[in-house]
Structure formats: structure tokens, C-alpha cells
PDB file of C-alpha atoms in Angstrom:
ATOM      1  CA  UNK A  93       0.000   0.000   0.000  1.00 75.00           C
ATOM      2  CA  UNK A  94       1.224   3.503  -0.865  1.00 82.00           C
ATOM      3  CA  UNK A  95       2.355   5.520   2.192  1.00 87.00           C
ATOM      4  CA  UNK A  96      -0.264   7.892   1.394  1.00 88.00           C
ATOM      5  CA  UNK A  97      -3.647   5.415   1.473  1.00 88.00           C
ATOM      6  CA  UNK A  98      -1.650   3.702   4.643  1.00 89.00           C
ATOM      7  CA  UNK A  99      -1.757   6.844   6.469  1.00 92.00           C
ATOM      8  CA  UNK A 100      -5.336   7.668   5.541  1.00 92.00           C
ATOM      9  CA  UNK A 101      -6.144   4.244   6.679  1.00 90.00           C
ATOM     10  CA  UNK A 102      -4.717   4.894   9.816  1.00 90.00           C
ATOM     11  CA  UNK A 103      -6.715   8.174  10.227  1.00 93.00           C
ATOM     12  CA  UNK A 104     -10.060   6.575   9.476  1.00 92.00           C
ATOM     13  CA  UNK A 105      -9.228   4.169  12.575  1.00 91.00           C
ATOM     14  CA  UNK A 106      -8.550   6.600  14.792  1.00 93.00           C
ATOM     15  CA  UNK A 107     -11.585   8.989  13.892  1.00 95.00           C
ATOM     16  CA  UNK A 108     -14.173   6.074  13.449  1.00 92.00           C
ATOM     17  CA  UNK A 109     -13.473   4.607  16.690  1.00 94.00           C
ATOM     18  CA  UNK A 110     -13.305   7.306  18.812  1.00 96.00           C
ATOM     19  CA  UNK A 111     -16.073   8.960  17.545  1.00 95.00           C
ATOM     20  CA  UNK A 112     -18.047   5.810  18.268  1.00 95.00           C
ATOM     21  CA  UNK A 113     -16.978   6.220  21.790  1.00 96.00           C
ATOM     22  CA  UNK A 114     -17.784   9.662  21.822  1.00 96.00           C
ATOM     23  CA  UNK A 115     -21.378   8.944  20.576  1.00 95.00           C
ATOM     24  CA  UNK A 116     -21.984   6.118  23.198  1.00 96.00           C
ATOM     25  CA  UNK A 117     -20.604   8.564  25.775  1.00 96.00           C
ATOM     26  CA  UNK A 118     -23.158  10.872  24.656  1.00 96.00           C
ATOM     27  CA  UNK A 119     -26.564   9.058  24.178  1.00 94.00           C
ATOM     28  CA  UNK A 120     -25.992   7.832  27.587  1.00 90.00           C
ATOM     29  CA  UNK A 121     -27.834  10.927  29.388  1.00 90.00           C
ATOM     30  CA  UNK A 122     -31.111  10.795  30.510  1.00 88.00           C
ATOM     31  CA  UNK A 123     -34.017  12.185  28.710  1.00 86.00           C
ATOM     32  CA  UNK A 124     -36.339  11.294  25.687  1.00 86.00           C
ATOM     33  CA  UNK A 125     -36.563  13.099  22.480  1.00 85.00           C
ATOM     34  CA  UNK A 126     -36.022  16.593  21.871  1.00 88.00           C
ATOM     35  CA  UNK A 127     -34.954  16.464  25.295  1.00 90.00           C
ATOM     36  CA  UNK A 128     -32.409  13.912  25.025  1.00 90.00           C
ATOM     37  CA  UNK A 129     -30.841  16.284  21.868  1.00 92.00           C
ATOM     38  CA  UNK A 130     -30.686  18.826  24.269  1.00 93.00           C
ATOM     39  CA  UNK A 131     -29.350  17.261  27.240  1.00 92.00           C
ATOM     40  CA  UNK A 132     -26.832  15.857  24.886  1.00 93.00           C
ATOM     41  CA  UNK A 133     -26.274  19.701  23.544  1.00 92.00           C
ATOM     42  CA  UNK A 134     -24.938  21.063  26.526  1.00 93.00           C
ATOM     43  CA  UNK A 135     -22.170  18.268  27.524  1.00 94.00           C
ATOM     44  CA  UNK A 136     -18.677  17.470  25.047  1.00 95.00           C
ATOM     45  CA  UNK A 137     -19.496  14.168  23.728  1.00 96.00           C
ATOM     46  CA  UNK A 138     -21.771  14.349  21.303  1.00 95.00           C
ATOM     47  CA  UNK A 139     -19.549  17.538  19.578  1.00 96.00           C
ATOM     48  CA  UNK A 140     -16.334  15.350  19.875  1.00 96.00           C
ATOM     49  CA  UNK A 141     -18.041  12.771  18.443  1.00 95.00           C
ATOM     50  CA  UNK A 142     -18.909  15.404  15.788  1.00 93.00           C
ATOM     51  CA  UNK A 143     -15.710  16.356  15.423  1.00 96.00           C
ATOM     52  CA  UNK A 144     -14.415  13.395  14.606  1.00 95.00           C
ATOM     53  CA  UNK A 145     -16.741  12.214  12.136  1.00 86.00           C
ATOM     54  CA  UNK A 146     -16.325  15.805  10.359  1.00 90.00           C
ATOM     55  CA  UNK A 147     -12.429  14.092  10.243  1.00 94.00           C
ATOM     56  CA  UNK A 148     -13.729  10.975   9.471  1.00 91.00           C
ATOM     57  CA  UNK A 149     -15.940  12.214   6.081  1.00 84.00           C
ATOM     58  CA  UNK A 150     -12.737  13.935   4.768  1.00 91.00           C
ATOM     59  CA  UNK A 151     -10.249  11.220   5.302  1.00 93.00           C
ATOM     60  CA  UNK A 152     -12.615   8.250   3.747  1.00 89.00           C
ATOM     61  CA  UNK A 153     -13.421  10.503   0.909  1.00 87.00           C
ATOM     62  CA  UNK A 154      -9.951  11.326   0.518  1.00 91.00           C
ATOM     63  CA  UNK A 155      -9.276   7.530   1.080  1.00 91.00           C
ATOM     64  CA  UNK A 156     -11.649   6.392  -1.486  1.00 87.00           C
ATOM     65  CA  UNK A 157     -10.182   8.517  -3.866  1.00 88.00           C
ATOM     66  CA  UNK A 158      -6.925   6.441  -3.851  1.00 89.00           C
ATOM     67  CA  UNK A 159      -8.364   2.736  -3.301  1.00 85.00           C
ATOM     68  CA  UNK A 160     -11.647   1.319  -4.386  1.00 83.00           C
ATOM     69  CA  UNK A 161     -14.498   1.449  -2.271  1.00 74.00           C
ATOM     70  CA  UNK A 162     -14.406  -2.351  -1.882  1.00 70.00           C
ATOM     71  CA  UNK A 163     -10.601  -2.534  -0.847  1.00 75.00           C
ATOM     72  CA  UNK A 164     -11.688   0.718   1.605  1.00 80.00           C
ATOM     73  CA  UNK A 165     -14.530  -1.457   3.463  1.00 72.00           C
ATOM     74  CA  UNK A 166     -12.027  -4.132   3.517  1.00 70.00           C
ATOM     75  CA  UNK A 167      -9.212  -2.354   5.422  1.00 76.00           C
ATOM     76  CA  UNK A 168     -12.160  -0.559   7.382  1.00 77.00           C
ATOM     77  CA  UNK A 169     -13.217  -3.529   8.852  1.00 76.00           C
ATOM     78  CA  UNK A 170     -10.510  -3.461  11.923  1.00 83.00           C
ATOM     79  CA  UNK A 171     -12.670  -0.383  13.639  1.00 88.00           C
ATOM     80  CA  UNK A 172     -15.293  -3.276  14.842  1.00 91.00           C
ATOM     81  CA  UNK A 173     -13.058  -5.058  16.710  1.00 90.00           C
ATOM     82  CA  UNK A 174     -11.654  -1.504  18.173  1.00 91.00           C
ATOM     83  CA  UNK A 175     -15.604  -0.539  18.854  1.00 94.00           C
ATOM     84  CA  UNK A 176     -15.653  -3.725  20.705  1.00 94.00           C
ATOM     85  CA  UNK A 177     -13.177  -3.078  22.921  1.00 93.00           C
ATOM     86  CA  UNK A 178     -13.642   0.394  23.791  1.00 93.00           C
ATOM     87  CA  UNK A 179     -16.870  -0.225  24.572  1.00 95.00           C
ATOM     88  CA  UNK A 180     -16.047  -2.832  27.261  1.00 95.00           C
ATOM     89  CA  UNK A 181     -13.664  -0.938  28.211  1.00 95.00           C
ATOM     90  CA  UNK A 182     -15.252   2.159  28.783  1.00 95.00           C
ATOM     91  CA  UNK A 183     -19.005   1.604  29.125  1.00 95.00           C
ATOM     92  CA  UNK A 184     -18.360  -2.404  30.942  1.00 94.00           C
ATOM     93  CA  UNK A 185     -20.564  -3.626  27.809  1.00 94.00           C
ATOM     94  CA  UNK A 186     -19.993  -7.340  28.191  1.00 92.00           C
ATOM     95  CA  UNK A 187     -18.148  -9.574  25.964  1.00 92.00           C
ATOM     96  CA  UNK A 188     -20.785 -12.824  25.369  1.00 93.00           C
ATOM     97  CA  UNK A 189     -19.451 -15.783  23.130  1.00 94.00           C
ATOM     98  CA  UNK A 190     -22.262 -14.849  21.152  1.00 94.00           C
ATOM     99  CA  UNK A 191     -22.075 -11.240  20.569  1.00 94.00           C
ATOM    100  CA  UNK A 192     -18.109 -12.253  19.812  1.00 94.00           C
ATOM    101  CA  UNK A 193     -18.942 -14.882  17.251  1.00 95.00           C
ATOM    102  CA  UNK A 194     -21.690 -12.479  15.428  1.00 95.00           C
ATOM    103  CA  UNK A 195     -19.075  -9.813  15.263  1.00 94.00           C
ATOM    104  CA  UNK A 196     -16.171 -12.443  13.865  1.00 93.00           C
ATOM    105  CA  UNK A 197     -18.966 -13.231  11.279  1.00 95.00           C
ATOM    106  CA  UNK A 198     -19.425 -10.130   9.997  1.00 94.00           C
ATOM    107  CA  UNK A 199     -16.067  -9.268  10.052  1.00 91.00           C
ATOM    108  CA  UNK A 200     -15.431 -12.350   8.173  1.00 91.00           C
ATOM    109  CA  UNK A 201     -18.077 -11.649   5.768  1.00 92.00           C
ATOM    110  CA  UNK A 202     -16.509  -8.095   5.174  1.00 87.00           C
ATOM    111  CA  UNK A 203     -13.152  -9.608   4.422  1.00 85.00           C
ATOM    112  CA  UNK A 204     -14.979 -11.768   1.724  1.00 87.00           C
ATOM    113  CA  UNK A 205     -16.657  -9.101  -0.032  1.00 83.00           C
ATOM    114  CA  UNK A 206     -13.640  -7.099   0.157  1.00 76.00           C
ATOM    115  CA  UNK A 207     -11.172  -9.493  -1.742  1.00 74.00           C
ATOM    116  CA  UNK A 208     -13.776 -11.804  -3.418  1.00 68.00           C
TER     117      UNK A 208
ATOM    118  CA  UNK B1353     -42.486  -9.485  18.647  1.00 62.00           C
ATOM    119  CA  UNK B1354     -41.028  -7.232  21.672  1.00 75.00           C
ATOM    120  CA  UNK B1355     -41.011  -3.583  21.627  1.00 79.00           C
ATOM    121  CA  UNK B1356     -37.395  -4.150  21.475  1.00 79.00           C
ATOM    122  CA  UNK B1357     -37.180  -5.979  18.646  1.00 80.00           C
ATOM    123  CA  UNK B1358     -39.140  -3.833  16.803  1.00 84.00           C
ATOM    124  CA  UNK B1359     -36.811  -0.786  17.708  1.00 87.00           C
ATOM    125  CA  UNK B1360     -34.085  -2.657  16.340  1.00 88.00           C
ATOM    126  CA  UNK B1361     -35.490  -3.830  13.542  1.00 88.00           C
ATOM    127  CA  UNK B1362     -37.157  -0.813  12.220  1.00 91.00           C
ATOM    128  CA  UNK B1363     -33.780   1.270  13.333  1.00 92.00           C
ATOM    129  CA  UNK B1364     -31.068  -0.937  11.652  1.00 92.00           C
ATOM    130  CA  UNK B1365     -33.333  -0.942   8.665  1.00 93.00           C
ATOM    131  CA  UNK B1366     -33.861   2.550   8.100  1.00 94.00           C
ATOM    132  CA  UNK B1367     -30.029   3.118   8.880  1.00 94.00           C
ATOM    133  CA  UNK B1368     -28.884   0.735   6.483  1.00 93.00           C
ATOM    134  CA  UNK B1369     -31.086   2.277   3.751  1.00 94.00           C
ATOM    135  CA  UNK B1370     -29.560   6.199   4.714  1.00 94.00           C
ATOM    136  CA  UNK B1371     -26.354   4.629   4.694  1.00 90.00           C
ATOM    137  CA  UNK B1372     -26.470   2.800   1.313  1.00 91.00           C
ATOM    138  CA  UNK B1373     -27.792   6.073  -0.268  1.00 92.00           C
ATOM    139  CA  UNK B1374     -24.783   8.080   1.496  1.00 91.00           C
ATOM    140  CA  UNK B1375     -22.265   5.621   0.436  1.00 86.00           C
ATOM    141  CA  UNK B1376     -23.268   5.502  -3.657  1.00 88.00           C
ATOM    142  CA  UNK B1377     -22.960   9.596  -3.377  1.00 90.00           C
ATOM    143  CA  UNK B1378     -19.997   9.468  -1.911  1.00 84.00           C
ATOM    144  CA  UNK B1379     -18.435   6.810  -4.557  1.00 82.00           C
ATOM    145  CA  UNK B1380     -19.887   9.208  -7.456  1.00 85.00           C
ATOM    146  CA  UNK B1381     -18.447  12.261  -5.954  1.00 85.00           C
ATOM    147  CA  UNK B1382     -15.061  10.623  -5.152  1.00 81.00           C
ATOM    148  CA  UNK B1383     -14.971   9.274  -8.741  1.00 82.00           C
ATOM    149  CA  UNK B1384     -16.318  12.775 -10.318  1.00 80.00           C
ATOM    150  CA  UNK B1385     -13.203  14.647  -8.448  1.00 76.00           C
ATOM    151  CA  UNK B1386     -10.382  12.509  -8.836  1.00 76.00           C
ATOM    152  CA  UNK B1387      -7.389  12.375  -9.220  1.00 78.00           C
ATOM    153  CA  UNK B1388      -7.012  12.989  -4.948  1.00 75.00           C
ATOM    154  CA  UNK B1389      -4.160  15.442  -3.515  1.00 76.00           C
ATOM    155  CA  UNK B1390      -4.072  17.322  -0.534  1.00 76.00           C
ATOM    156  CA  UNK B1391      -4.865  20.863  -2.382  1.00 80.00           C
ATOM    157  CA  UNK B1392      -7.322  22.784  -1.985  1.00 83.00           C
ATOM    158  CA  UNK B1393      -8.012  21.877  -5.571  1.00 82.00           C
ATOM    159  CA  UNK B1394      -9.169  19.153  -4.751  1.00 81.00           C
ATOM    160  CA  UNK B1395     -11.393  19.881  -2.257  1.00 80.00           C
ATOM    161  CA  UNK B1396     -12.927  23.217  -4.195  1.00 83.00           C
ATOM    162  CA  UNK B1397     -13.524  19.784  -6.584  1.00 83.00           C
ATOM    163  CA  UNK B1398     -14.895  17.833  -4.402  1.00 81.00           C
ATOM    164  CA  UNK B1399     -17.236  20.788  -3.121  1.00 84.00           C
ATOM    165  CA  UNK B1400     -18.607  21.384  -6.728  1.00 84.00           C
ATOM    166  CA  UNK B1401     -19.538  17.854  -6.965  1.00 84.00           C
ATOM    167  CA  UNK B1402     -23.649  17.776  -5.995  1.00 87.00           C
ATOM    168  CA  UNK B1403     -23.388  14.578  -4.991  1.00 89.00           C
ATOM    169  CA  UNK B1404     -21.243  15.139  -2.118  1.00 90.00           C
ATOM    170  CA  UNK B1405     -24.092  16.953  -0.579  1.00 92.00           C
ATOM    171  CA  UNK B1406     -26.347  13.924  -0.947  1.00 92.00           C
ATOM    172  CA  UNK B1407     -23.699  12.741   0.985  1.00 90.00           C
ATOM    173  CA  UNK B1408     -23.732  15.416   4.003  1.00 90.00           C
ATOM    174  CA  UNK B1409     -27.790  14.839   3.684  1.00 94.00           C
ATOM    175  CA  UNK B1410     -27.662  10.799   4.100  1.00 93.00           C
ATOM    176  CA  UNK B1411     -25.089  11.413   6.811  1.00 86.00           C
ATOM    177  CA  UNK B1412     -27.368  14.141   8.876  1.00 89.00           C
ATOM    178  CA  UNK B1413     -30.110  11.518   8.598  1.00 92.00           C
ATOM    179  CA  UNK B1414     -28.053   8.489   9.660  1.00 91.00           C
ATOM    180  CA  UNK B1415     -26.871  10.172  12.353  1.00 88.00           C
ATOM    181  CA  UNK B1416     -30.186  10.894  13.935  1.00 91.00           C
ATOM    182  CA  UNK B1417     -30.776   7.608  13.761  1.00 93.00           C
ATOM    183  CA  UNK B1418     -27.746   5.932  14.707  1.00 92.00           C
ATOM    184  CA  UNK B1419     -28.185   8.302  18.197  1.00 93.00           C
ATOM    185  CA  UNK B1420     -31.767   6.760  18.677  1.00 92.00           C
ATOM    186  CA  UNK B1421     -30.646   3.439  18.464  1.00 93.00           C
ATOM    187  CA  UNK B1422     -27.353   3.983  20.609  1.00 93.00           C
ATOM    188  CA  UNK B1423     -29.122   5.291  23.710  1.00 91.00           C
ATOM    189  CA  UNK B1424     -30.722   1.596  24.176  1.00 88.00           C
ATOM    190  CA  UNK B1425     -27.974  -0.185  22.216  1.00 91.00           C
ATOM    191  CA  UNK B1426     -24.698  -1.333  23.124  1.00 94.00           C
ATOM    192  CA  UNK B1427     -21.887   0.078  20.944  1.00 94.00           C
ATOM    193  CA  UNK B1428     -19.781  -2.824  20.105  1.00 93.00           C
ATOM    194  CA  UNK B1429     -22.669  -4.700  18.791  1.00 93.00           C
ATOM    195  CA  UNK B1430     -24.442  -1.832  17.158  1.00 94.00           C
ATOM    196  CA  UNK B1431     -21.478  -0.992  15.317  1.00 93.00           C
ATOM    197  CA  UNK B1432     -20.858  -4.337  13.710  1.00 93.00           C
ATOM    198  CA  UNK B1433     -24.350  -4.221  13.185  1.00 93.00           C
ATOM    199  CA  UNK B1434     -24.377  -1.667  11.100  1.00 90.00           C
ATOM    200  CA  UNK B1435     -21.973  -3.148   8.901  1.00 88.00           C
ATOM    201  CA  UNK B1436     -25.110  -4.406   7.202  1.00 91.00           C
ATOM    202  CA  UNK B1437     -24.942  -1.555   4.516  1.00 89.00           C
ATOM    203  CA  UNK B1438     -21.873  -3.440   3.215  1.00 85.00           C
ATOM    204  CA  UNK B1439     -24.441  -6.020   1.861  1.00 92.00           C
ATOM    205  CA  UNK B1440     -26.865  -3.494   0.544  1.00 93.00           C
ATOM    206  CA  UNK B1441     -24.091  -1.233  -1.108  1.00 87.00           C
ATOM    207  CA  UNK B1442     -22.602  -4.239  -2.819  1.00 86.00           C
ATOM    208  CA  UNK B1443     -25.825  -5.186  -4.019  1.00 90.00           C
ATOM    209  CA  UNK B1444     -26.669  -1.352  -5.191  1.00 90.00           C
ATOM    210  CA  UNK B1445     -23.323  -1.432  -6.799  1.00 85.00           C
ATOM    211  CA  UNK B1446     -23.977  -4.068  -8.837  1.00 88.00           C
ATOM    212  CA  UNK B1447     -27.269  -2.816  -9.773  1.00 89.00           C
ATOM    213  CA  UNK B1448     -26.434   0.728 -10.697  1.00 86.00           C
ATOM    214  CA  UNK B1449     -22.471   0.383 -11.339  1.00 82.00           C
ATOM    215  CA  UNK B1450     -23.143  -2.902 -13.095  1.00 84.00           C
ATOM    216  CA  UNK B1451     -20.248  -4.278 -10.221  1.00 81.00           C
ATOM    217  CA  UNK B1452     -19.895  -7.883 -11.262  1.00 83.00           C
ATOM    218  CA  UNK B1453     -20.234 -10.021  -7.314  1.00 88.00           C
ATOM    219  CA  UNK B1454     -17.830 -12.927  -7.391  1.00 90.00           C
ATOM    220  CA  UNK B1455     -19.228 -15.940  -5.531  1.00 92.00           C
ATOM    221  CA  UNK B1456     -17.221 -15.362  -2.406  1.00 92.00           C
ATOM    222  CA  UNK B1457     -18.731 -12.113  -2.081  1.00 91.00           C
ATOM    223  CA  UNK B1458     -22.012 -13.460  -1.851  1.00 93.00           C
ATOM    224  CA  UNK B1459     -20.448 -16.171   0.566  1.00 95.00           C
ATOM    225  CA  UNK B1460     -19.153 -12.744   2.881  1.00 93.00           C
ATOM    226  CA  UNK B1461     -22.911 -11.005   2.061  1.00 94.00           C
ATOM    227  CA  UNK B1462     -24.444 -13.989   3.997  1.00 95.00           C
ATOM    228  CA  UNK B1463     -21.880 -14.017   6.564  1.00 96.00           C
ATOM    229  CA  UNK B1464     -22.807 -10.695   7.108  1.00 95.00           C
ATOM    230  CA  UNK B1465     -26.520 -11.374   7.819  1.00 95.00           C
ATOM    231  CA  UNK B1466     -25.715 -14.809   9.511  1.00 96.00           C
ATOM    232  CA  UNK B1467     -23.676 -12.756  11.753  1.00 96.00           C
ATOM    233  CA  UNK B1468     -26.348 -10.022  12.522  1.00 94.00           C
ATOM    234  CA  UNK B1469     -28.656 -12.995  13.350  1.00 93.00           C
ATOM    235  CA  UNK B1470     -26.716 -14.171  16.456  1.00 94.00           C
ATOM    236  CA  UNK B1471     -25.951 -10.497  17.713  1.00 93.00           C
ATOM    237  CA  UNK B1472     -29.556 -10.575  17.740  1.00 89.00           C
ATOM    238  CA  UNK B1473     -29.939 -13.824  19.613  1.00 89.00           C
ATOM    239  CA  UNK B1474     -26.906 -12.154  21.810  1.00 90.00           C
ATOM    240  CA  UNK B1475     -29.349  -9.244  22.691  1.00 84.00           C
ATOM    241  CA  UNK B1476     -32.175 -12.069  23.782  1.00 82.00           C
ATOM    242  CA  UNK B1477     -29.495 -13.637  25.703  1.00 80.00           C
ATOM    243  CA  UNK B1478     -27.905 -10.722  27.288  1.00 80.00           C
ATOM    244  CA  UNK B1479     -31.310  -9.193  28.445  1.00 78.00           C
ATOM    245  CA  UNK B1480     -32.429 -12.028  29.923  1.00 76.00           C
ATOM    246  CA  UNK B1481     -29.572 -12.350  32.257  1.00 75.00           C
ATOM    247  CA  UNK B1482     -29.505  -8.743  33.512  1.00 67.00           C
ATOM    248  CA  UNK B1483     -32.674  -8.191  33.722  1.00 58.00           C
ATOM    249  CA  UNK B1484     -33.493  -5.644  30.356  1.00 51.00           C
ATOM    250  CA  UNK B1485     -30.681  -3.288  31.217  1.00 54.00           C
ATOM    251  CA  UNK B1486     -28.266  -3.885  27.213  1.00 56.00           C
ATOM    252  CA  UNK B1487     -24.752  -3.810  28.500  1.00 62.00           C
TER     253      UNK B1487
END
């Protein structure tokens, strides 16, 4: 891979998963509807989540200018496993043999599509 | 059918058509304003392109819904979950683009789904034992 799509790769990584950490962090508050929107208004997450999917939309764009999409979902499909684990981490979400083998399967499945 | 399941259902649904609209704008603009380099060029290209801002839209409506389904969803699992688009863009891509789908790419389509079955089952599961709370 050229140094150029490796280091946009590595961008998307970063911003995807943390912004999917930032979002959890965010929903999280209480309230229902318009309320929940502005509950979630007034605290960080939700606009550092923002922020990086702002990142995000520039760097896959950028990145699917160099590689075809399929190749891009391919290589994307590391951020799962990184979801995965920042969620347990940070938000104890637990870690069932089931949830783990329906994530490996769709991972799996992405890898197919990718290079098939 | 539980409340529950109906959330999800109707949610991941409606997400994975947004999505599948964002991504085929995003392919057309990306392809409309090549060749990439970090110039502003590029990006005042990229800006011209209308499809781009089909883009933005399908992303403003994904997010909403993404949020909804977040607040009662676990991350890790709602992520992968929403990996589903991957099987709706490759079949739109083949459909519009006239993509040709080897057969292992139908093999990783149905992985896909298979796999978004048991997270389901793993919701059932996980509920049970904690008594409704989705950790």
C-alpha cells in the first residue's frame, strides 16, 4: 500500500473509533426526544463525536479517492473489533461468546466481499 | 415481537437504507473529483460535486438515527451491526455500477446477515440475564 492510502487508513481508525466512543458517551444521558438532543447539547461528547466524524468524512473521501471502495470497506473492517473493545472498556458492555462470534462473522463476511 | 425488537429492527433498517444512499454519493463524488491530492483543488472539486451533498444529507439523517438506536444499544454490537450496509451497497453497486459479485462475495454477504442474526440472539441472551438493562 502507498504511504499515502496507509496513512489515511490509519486516520479513518482513529476517527471512526473514537467517535463511536464519543457517541456512546453521549446518548448515555437521561431524557427522551427533543430532550435527550438537548441534554446531549450542553455536555462534550456528542460535539467530539462530531468532530471526529467531520475528520472521518474527509479522510474516507480522501481515502476512497486512492483505493476502491471495496478494498476501503475491507481495510475498514478493523474499527469493529476496536468498537468492541472500547466499549467494554469504557461503558463495561460485556463480551458474550455470542455477541463475539456475530461480530467475527461479519467481520469475516466483510473480508470476503472485500477481496472476493 | 417485543417492543425491542421492533426498535431494532425498524432502526437498523432505516439506517442501512440512509447509509447505502450516502455511500453511492460518496463513490460518485469521489470518482467525479479525482485524481485525490491534498490541495485545496481538490477539495474546491470535491465541493462542486452535488453529490457530495447527498452525501452530508444521508449522513445528517443516519446520524439521527444511529443516536436513537445507541441510547438503548450497546456500541460494540451496534457498530458491527451496522456493517449491514456493506451487503446493501454491494448489491446497489452491482445494480447501478453494473459491479460484477464474485461468488465469495455473496459467501461474505451472507456471513454478514448470519452474523447479525446471532448479535440478535446475543441481545435475547444478554437481556435475559440482567434483567433488560443492554450492557
Amino acid at each position: 500500500m502507498p504511504p499515502i492510502s496507509f496513512a489515511l487508513w490509519l486516520l479513518v481508525l482513529v476517527f471512526d473509533t473514537g467517535g463511536q466512543l464519543a457517541f456512546k458517551a453521549a446518548s448515555g444521558v437521561p431524557g427522551e426526544g427533543l430532550d435527550h438532543w438537548r441534554a446531549m447539547a450542553v455536555r462534550p461528547w456528542l460535539w467530539l463525536g462530531i468532530a471526529a466524524f467531520a475528520c472521518e468524512f474527509v479522510t474516507w473521501l480522501a481515502f476512497l479517492s486512492v483505493v476502491p471502495l471495496a478494498e476501503g470497506v475491507l481495510l475498514s473492517c478493523l474499527n469493529m473489533a476496536a468498537v468492541m473493545l472500547g466499549g467494554r472498556w469504557l461503558f463495561g458492555e460485556r463480551l458474550t461468546a455470542r455477541r463475539l462470534l456475530g461480530v467475527a462473522l461479519i467481520t469475516l463476511g466483510v473480508v470476503l466481499v472485500g477481496v472476493g | 415481537m417485543s417492543t425491542r425488537w421492533r426498535f431494532y429492527l425498524v432502526g437498523f433498517l432505516l439506517l442501512m437504507a440512509i447509509d447505502t444512499a450516502a455511500q453511492l454519493c460518496f463513490k460518485l463524488a469521489a470518482t467525479h473529483a479525482a485524481p485525490f491530492a491534498v490541495d485545496p483543488g481538490w477539495l474546491l472539486r470535491v465541493l462542486r460535486e452535488p453529490w457530495v451533498y447527498g452525501a452530508i444529507a444521508g449522513y445528517l439523517g443516519a446520524f439521527v438515527t444511529y443516536m436513537t438506536l445507541l441510547k438503548h444499544a450497546p456500541v460494540g454490537p451496534a457498530f458491527a451491526a451496522s456493517h449491514l450496509q456493506v451487503v446493501s451497497v454491494m448489491a446497489a453497486s452491482a445494480w447501478l455500477f453494473g459491479e460484477r459479485l464474485a461468488p465469495l462475495q455473496l459467501v461474505g454477504a451472507t456471513l454478514i446477515v448470519l452474523g447479525i442474526l446471532v448479535l440478535a440472539r446475543a441481545e435475547d441472551e444478554v437481556a435475559q440475564t440482567t434483567a433488560g438493562h443492554a450492557r
